[in-house]
Coordinates of C-alpha atoms in Angstrom, one line a residue:
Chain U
X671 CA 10.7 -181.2 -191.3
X672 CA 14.1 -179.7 -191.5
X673 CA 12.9 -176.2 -191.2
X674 CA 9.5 -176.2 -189.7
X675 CA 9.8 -178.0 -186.8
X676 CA 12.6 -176.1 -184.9
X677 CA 10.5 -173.3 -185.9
X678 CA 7.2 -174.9 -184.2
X679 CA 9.8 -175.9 -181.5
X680 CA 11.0 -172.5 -180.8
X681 CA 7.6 -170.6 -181.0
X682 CA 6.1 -173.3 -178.3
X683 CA 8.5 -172.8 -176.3
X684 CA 9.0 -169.2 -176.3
X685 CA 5.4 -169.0 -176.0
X686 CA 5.1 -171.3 -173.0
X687 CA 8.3 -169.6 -171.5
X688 CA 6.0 -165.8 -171.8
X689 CA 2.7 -167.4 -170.3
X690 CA 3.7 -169.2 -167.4
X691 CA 5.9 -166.0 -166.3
X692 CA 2.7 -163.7 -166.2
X693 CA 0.4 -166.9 -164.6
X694 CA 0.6 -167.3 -161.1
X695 CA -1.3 -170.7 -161.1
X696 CA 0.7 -173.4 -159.5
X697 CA 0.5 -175.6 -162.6
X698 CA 1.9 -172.6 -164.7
X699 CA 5.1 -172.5 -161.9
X700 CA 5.7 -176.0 -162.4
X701 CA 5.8 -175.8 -166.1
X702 CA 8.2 -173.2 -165.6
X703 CA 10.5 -174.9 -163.8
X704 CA 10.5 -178.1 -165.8
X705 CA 11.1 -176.0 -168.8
X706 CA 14.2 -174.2 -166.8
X707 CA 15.1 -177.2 -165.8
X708 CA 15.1 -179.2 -169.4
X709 CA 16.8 -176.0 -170.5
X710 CA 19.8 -176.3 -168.4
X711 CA 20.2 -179.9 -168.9
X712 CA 20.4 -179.6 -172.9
X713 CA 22.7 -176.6 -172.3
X714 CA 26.1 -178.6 -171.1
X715 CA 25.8 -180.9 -174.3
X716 CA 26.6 -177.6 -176.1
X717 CA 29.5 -177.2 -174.2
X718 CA 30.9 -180.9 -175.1
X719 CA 30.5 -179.8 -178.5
X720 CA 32.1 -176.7 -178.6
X721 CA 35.3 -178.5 -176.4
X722 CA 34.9 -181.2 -179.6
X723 CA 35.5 -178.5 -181.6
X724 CA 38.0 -177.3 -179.9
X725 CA 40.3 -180.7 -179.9
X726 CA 39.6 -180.9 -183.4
X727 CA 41.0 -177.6 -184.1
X728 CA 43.9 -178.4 -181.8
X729 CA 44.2 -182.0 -183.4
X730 CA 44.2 -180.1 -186.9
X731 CA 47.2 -177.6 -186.3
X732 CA 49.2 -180.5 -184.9
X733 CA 48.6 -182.8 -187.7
X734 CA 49.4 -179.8 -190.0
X735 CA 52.4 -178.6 -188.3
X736 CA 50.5 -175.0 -188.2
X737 CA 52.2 -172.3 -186.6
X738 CA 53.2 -172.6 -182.8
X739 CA 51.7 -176.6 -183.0
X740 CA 53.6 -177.8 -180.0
X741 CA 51.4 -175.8 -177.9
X742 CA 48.1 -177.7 -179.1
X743 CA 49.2 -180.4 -176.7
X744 CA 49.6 -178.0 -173.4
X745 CA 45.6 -176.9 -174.4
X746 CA 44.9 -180.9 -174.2
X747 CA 47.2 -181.7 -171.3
X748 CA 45.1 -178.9 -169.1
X749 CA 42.1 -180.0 -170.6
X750 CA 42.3 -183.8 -169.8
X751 CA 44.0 -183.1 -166.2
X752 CA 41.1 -180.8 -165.2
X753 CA 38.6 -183.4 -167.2
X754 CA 40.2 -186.8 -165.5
X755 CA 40.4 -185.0 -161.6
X756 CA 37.1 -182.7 -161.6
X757 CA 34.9 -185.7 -163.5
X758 CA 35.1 -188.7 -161.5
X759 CA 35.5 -186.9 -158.1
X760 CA 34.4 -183.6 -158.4
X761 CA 34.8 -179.8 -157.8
X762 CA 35.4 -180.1 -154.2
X763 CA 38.4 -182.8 -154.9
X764 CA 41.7 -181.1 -152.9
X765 CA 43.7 -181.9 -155.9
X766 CA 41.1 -180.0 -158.2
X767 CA 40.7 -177.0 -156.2
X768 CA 44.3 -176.8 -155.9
X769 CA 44.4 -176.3 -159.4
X770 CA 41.8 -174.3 -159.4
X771 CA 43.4 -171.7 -156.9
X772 CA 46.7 -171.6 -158.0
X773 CA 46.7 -172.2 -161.9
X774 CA 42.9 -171.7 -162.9
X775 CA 42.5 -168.5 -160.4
X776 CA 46.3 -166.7 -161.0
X777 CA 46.0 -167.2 -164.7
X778 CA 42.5 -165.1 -164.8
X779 CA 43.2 -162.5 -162.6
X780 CA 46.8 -161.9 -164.3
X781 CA 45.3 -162.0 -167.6
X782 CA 43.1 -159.5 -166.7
X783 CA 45.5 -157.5 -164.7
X784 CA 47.8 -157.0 -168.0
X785 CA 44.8 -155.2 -169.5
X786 CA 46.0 -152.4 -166.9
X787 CA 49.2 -152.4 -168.9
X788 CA 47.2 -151.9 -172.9
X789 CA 44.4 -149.5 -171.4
X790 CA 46.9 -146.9 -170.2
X791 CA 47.9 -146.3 -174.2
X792 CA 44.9 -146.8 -174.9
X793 CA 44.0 -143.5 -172.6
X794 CA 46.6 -141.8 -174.3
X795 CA 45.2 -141.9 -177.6
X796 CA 41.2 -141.4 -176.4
X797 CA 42.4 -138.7 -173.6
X798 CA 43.5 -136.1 -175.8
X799 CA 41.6 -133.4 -175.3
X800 CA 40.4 -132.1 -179.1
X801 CA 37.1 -131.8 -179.0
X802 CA 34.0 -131.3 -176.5
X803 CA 33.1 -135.0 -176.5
X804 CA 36.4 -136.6 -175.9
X805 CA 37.3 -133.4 -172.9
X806 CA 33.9 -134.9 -171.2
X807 CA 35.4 -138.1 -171.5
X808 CA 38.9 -137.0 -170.3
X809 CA 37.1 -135.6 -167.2
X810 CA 34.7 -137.8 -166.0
X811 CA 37.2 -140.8 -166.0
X812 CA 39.9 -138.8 -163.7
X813 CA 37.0 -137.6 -161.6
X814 CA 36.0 -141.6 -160.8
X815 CA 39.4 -142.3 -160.7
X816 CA 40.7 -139.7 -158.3
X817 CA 37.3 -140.6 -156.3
X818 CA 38.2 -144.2 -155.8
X819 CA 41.8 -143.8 -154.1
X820 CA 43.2 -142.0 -151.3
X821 CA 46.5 -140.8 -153.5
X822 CA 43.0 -139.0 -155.7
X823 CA 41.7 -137.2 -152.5
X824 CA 45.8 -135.9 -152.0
X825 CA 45.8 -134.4 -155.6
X826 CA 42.2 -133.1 -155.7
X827 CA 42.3 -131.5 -152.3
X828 CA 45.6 -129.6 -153.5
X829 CA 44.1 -128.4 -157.2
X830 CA 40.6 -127.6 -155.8
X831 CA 41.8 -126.0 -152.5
X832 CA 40.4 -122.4 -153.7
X833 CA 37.2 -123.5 -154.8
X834 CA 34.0 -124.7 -151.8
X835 CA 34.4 -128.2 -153.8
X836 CA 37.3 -129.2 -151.5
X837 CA 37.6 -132.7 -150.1
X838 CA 34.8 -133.4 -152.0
X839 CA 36.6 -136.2 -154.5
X840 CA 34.6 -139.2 -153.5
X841 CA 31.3 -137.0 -153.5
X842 CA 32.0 -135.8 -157.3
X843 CA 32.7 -139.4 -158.1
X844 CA 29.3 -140.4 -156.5
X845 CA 27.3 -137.4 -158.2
X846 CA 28.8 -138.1 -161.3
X847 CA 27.9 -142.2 -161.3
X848 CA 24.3 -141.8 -159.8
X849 CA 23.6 -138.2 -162.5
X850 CA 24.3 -137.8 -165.8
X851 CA 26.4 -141.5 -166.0
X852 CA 23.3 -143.2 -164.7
X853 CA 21.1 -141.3 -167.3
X854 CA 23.5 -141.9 -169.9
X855 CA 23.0 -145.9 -169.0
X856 CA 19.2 -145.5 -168.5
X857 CA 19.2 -144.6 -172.1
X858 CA 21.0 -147.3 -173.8
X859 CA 19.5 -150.5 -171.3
X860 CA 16.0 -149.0 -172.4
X861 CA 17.5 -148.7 -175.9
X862 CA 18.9 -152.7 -175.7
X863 CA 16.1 -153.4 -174.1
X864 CA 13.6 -152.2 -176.8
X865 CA 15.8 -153.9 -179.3
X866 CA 16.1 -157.2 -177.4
X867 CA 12.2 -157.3 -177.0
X868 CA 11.2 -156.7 -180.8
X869 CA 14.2 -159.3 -182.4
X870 CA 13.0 -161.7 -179.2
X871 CA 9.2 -161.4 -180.6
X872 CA 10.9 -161.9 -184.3
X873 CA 12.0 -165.2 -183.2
X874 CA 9.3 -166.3 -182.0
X875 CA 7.2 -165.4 -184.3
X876 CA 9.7 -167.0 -187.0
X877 CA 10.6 -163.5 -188.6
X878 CA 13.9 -164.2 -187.8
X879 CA 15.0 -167.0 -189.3
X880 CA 19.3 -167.0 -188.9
X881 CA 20.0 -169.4 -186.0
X882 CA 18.6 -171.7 -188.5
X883 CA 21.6 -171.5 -190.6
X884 CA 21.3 -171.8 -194.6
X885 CA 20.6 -175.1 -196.5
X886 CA 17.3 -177.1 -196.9
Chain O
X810 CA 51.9 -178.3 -150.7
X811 CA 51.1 -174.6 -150.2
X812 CA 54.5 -173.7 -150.7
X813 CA 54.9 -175.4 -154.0
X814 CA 51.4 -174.2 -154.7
X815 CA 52.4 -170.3 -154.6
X816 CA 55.7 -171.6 -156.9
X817 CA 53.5 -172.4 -159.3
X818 CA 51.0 -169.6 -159.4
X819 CA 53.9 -167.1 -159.5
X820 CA 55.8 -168.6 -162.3
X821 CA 52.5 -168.7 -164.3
X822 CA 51.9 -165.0 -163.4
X823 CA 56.0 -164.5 -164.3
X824 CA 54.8 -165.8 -168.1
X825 CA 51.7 -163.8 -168.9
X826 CA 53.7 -160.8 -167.4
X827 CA 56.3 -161.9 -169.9
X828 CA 53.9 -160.4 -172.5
X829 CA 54.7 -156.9 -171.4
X830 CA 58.1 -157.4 -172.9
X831 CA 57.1 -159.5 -176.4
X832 CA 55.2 -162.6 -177.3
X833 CA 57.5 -165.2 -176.4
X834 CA 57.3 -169.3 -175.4
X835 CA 56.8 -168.5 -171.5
X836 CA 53.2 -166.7 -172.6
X837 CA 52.2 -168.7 -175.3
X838 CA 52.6 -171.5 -172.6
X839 CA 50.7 -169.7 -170.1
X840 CA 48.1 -169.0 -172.7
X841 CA 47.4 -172.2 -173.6
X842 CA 47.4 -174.2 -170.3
X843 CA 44.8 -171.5 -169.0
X844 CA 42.1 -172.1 -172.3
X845 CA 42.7 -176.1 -171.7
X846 CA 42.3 -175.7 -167.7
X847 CA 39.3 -173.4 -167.8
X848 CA 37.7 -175.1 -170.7
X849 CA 37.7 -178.3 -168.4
X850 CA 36.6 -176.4 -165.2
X851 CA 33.9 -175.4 -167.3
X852 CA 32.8 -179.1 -168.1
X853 CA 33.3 -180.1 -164.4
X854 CA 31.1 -177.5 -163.1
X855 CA 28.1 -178.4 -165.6
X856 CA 28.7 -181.6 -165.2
X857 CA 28.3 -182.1 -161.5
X858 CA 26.2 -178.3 -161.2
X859 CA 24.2 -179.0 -163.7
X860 CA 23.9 -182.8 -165.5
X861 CA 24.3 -185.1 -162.4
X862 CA 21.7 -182.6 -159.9
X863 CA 19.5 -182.2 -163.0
X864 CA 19.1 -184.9 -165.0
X865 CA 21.6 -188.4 -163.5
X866 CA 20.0 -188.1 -160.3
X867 CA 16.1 -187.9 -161.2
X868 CA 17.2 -190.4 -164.0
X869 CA 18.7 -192.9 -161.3
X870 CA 15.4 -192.1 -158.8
X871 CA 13.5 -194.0 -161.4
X872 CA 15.5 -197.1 -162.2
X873 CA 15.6 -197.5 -158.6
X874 CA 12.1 -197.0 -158.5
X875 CA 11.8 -194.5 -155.9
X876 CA 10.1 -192.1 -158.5
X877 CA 9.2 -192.6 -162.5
X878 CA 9.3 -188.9 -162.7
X879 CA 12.7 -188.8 -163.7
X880 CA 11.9 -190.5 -166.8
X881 CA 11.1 -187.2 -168.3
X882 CA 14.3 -186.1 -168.2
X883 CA 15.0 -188.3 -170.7
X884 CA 13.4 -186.1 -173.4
X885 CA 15.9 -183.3 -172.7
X886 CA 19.1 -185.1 -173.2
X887 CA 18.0 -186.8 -176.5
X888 CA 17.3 -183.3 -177.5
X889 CA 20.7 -182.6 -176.0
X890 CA 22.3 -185.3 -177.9
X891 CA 21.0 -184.0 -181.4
X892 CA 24.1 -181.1 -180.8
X893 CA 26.2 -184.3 -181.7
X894 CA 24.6 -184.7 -185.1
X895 CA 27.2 -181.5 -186.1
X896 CA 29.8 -184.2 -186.6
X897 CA 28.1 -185.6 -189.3
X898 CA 27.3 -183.8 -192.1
X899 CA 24.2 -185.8 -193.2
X900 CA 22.8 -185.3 -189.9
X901 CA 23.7 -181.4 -189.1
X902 CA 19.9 -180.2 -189.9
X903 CA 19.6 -182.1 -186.5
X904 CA 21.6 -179.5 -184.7
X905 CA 18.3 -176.8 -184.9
X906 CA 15.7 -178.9 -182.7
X907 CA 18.1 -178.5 -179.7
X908 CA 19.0 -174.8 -180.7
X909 CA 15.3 -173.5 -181.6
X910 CA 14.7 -174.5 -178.0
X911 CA 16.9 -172.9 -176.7
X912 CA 16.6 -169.8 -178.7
X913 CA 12.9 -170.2 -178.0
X914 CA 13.4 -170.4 -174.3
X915 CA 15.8 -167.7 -174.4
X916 CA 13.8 -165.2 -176.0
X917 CA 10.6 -166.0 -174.1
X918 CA 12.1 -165.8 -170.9
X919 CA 13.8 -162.3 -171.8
X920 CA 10.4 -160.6 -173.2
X921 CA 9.0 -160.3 -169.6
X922 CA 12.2 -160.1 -167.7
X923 CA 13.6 -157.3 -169.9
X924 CA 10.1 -155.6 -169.4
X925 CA 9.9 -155.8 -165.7
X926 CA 13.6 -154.9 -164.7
X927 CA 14.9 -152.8 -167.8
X928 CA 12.0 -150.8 -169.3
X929 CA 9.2 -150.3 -166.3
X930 CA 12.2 -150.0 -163.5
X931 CA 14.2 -147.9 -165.3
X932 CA 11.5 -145.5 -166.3
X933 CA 10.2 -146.1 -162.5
X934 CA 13.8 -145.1 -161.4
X935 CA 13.7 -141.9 -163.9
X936 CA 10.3 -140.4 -162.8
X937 CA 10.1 -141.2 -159.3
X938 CA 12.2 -138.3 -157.9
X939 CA 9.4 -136.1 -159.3
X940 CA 7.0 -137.3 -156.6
X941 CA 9.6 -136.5 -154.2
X942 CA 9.8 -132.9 -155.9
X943 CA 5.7 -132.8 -155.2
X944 CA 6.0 -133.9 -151.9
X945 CA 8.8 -131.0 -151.2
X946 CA 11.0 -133.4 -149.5
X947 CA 14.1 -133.2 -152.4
X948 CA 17.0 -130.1 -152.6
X949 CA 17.6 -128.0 -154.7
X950 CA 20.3 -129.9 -155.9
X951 CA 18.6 -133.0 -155.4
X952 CA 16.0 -131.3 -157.7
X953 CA 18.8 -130.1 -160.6
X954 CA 20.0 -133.9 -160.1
X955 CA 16.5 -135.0 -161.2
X956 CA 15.5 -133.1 -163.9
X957 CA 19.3 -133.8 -165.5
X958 CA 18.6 -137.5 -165.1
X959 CA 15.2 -137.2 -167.4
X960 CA 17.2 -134.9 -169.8
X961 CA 19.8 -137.2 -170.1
X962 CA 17.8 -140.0 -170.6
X963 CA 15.4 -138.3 -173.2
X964 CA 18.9 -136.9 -175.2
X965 CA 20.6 -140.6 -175.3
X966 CA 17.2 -142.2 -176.5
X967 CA 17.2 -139.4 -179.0
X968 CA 20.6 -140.2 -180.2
X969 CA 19.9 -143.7 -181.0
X970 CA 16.5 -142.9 -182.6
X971 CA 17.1 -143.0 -186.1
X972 CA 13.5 -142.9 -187.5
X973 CA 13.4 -139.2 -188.1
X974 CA 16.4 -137.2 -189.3
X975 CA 18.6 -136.0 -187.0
X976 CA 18.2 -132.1 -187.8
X977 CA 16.7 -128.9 -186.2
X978 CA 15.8 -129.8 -182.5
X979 CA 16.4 -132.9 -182.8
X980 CA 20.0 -132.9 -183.6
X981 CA 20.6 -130.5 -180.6
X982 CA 19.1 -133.1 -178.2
X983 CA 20.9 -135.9 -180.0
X984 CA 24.1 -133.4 -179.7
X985 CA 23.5 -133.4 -176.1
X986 CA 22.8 -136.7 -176.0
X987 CA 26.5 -137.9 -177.2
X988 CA 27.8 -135.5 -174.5
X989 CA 25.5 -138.1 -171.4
X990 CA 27.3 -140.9 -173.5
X991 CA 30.5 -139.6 -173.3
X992 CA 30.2 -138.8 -169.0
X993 CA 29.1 -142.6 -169.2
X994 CA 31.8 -143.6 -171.1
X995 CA 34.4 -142.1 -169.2
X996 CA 33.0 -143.4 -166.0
X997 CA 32.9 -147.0 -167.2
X998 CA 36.5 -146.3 -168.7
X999 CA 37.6 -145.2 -165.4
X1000 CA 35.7 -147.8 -163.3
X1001 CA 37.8 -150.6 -165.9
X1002 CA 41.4 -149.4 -165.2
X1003 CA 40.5 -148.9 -161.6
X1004 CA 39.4 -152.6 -161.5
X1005 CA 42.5 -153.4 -164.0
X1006 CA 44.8 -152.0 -161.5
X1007 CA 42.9 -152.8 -158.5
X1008 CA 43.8 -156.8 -159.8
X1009 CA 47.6 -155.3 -161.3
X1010 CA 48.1 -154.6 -157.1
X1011 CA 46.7 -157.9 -155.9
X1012 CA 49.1 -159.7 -158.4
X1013 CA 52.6 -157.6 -157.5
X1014 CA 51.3 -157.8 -153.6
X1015 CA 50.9 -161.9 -154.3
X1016 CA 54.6 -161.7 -156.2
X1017 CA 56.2 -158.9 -153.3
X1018 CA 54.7 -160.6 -150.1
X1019 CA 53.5 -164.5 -150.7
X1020 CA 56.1 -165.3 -153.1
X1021 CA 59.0 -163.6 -152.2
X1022 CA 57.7 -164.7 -148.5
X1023 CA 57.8 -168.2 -149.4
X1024 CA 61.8 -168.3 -150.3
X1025 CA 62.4 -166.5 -147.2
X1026 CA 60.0 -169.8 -145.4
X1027 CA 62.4 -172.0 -147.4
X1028 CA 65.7 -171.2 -145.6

């Protein structure tokens, strides 16, 4: 009971999801979609229990006093503000979209931006040049870089000015994405891909038993 | 409104920038109000994108008796509501009838899917230029371009196929393999900092022009 029937549960319905994408039959569609549909209503519950979780861990470090506590409570006033405004009257609320556009959207794109900041020394220490894999690196990054700004055309067009490559930084850039990069990622999607068919027939087979978790 | 609205985006981008210096109270601020106010974006969305469209509104349909179909629906969220049964230990085991179905559904719908787009498209995409070589309608460079594509792709898988022992011929292709990887590497490495910097710009230009702007608005 505890074991076998998310097993049965998972094999119907990874078989059912398999069959009724290589039927045509209008039936088959509509199972399809019911499924899909099932699917994405069961999926937001996971999300109200991860955010439980989440208040509980918050709830946990204050009531502990854990390192940097105080802060638990900006995670639940931005929480419950975006919760009380978005729930009851929705996305398209002025008040929730103004949050959304300047504290939701500002945050992300700064977060990400600082990434600019960490990636440069990161370059430092994967850019130097000691062996043949790492120069191929070095090389192919500064030729999509150069080939992506105007400032890169200006420095190419001055160190390749002797050779019939000139003003030909965008071209490189392009030759080298749709070439050897784009055989590089042939080979590791077919790779995944391989990989993510065999473990996907695993589980539905009931090989692959983790998601299960241990106990009875 | 708009005014106060760039106020507060800037001095939110001011603390994460803050990080550049140290870890300090103006980040860790930041830091937290963005998990809190995504985390609730992310219940309001599948709330009213994906709860109320797919299941409250079917649901309602059929206590209003416009349609009974909606009663199905039911059968989903009490499978939904079984994630609950993590808060009480008794009840965890519950927790695998909604996840087996979702695993389930998840790795039936990625066997054909994965098939289709990654493995026949891709090997579609890597042999196809050799008609174009047949026909006579491809340059020569067009041609080296081709036949470096199917090396490269043959070299990478040979790199990651660890069945047979990477000696003799097979190292060398696996050897020339890591070399594709690297070019792949380095162009993903420098398509991130270009994107990184790309949003570094936006940010500075938001800070130089709309923020800056707005104090000049102000007086």
């Amino acid at each position: 009971m505890k074991r076998l029937v998310p097993l049965v549960l998972c094999f119907i319905f990874g078989i059912v999801m398999i069959i009724t994408q290589f039927s045509p039959h209008p039936y088959s569609k509509r199972v399809y979609e019911e499924v899909v549909s099932g699917a994405l209503i069961i999926s937001p519950f996971a999300l109200v229990l991860a955010t439980i979780t989440l208040i509980q861990t918050h709830a946990t470090r204050i009531r502990r006093r854990a390192d940097h506590w105080p802060y638990s409570y900006i995670v639940f006033a931005g929480l419950i503000t975006m919760v009380i405004i978005g729930v009851p009257l929705g996305p398209k609320d002025p008040v929730f979209e103004w949050l959304y556009n300047n504290v939701q959207v500002p945050m992300d794109a700064t977060m990400f931006s600082l990434l600019a900041f960490f990636i440069a020394s990161a370059a430092y220490r994967a850019f130097r040049a000691r062996t043949t894999e790492a120069t191929l690196l070095l090389v192919t990054a500064l030729i999509v870089m150069l080939g992506n700004v105007p400032v890169g055309d200006l420095i190419w067009n001055t160190i390749m000015s002797w050779t019939p490559w000139a003003d030909q930084a965008s071209a490189a850039r392009e030759w080298v994405l749709d070439n050897p990069n784009l055989s590089a990622r042939r080979g590791i999607i077919l790779g995944v891909s391989l990989g993510v068919i065999s473990q996907s027939v695993r589980i539905i087979l009931g090989i692959e038993r983790s998601y299960l978790g241990g106990g009875d | 409104m708009e005014v106060f609205g760039i106020w507060v985006a800037a001095f939110l981008t001011l603390c994460i920038y803050s990080f550049l210096y140290r870890d300090n109270p103006l980040y860790r601020f930041a830091e937290h109000l963005f998990v809190g106010i995504s985390v609730g974006y992310g219940i309001v969305l599948s709330i009213h994108e994906g709860f109320i469209p797919l299941a409250w509104n079917p649901i309602w349909a059929s206590l209003t008796g416009e349609s009974l179909a909606g009663l199905w629906k039911l059968i989903p969220i009490a499978f939904g509501l079984l994630f609950f049964a993590r808060l009480s230990p008794r009840h965890t085991w519950l927790i695998r009838y909604p996840i087996a179905i979702l695993i389930g559904f998840g790795a039936g719908i990625a066997i054909p899917n994965m098939l289709r787009a990654n493995i026949f498209e891709q090997t579609r995409g890597t042999v196809a230029p050799f008609g174009a070589i047949y026909a006579g309608t491809l340059t020569p460079w067009e041609i080296f371009g081709a036949i470096l594509m199917v090396v490269g792709v043959v070299c990478t898988l040979t790199y990651f196929y660890f069945s047979v022992e990477h000696r003799g011929p097979v190292k060398w292709l696996s050897k020339i393999g890591i070399c594709f990887l690297m070019i792949g590497f380095g162009s993903a490495f420098g398509n991130t900092v270009m994107g990184r910097v790309t949003l570094l710009i936006q940010r500075v230009d938001f800070l130089l022009i709309d923020w800056l702007g707005s104090i000049g608005a102000l007086f």
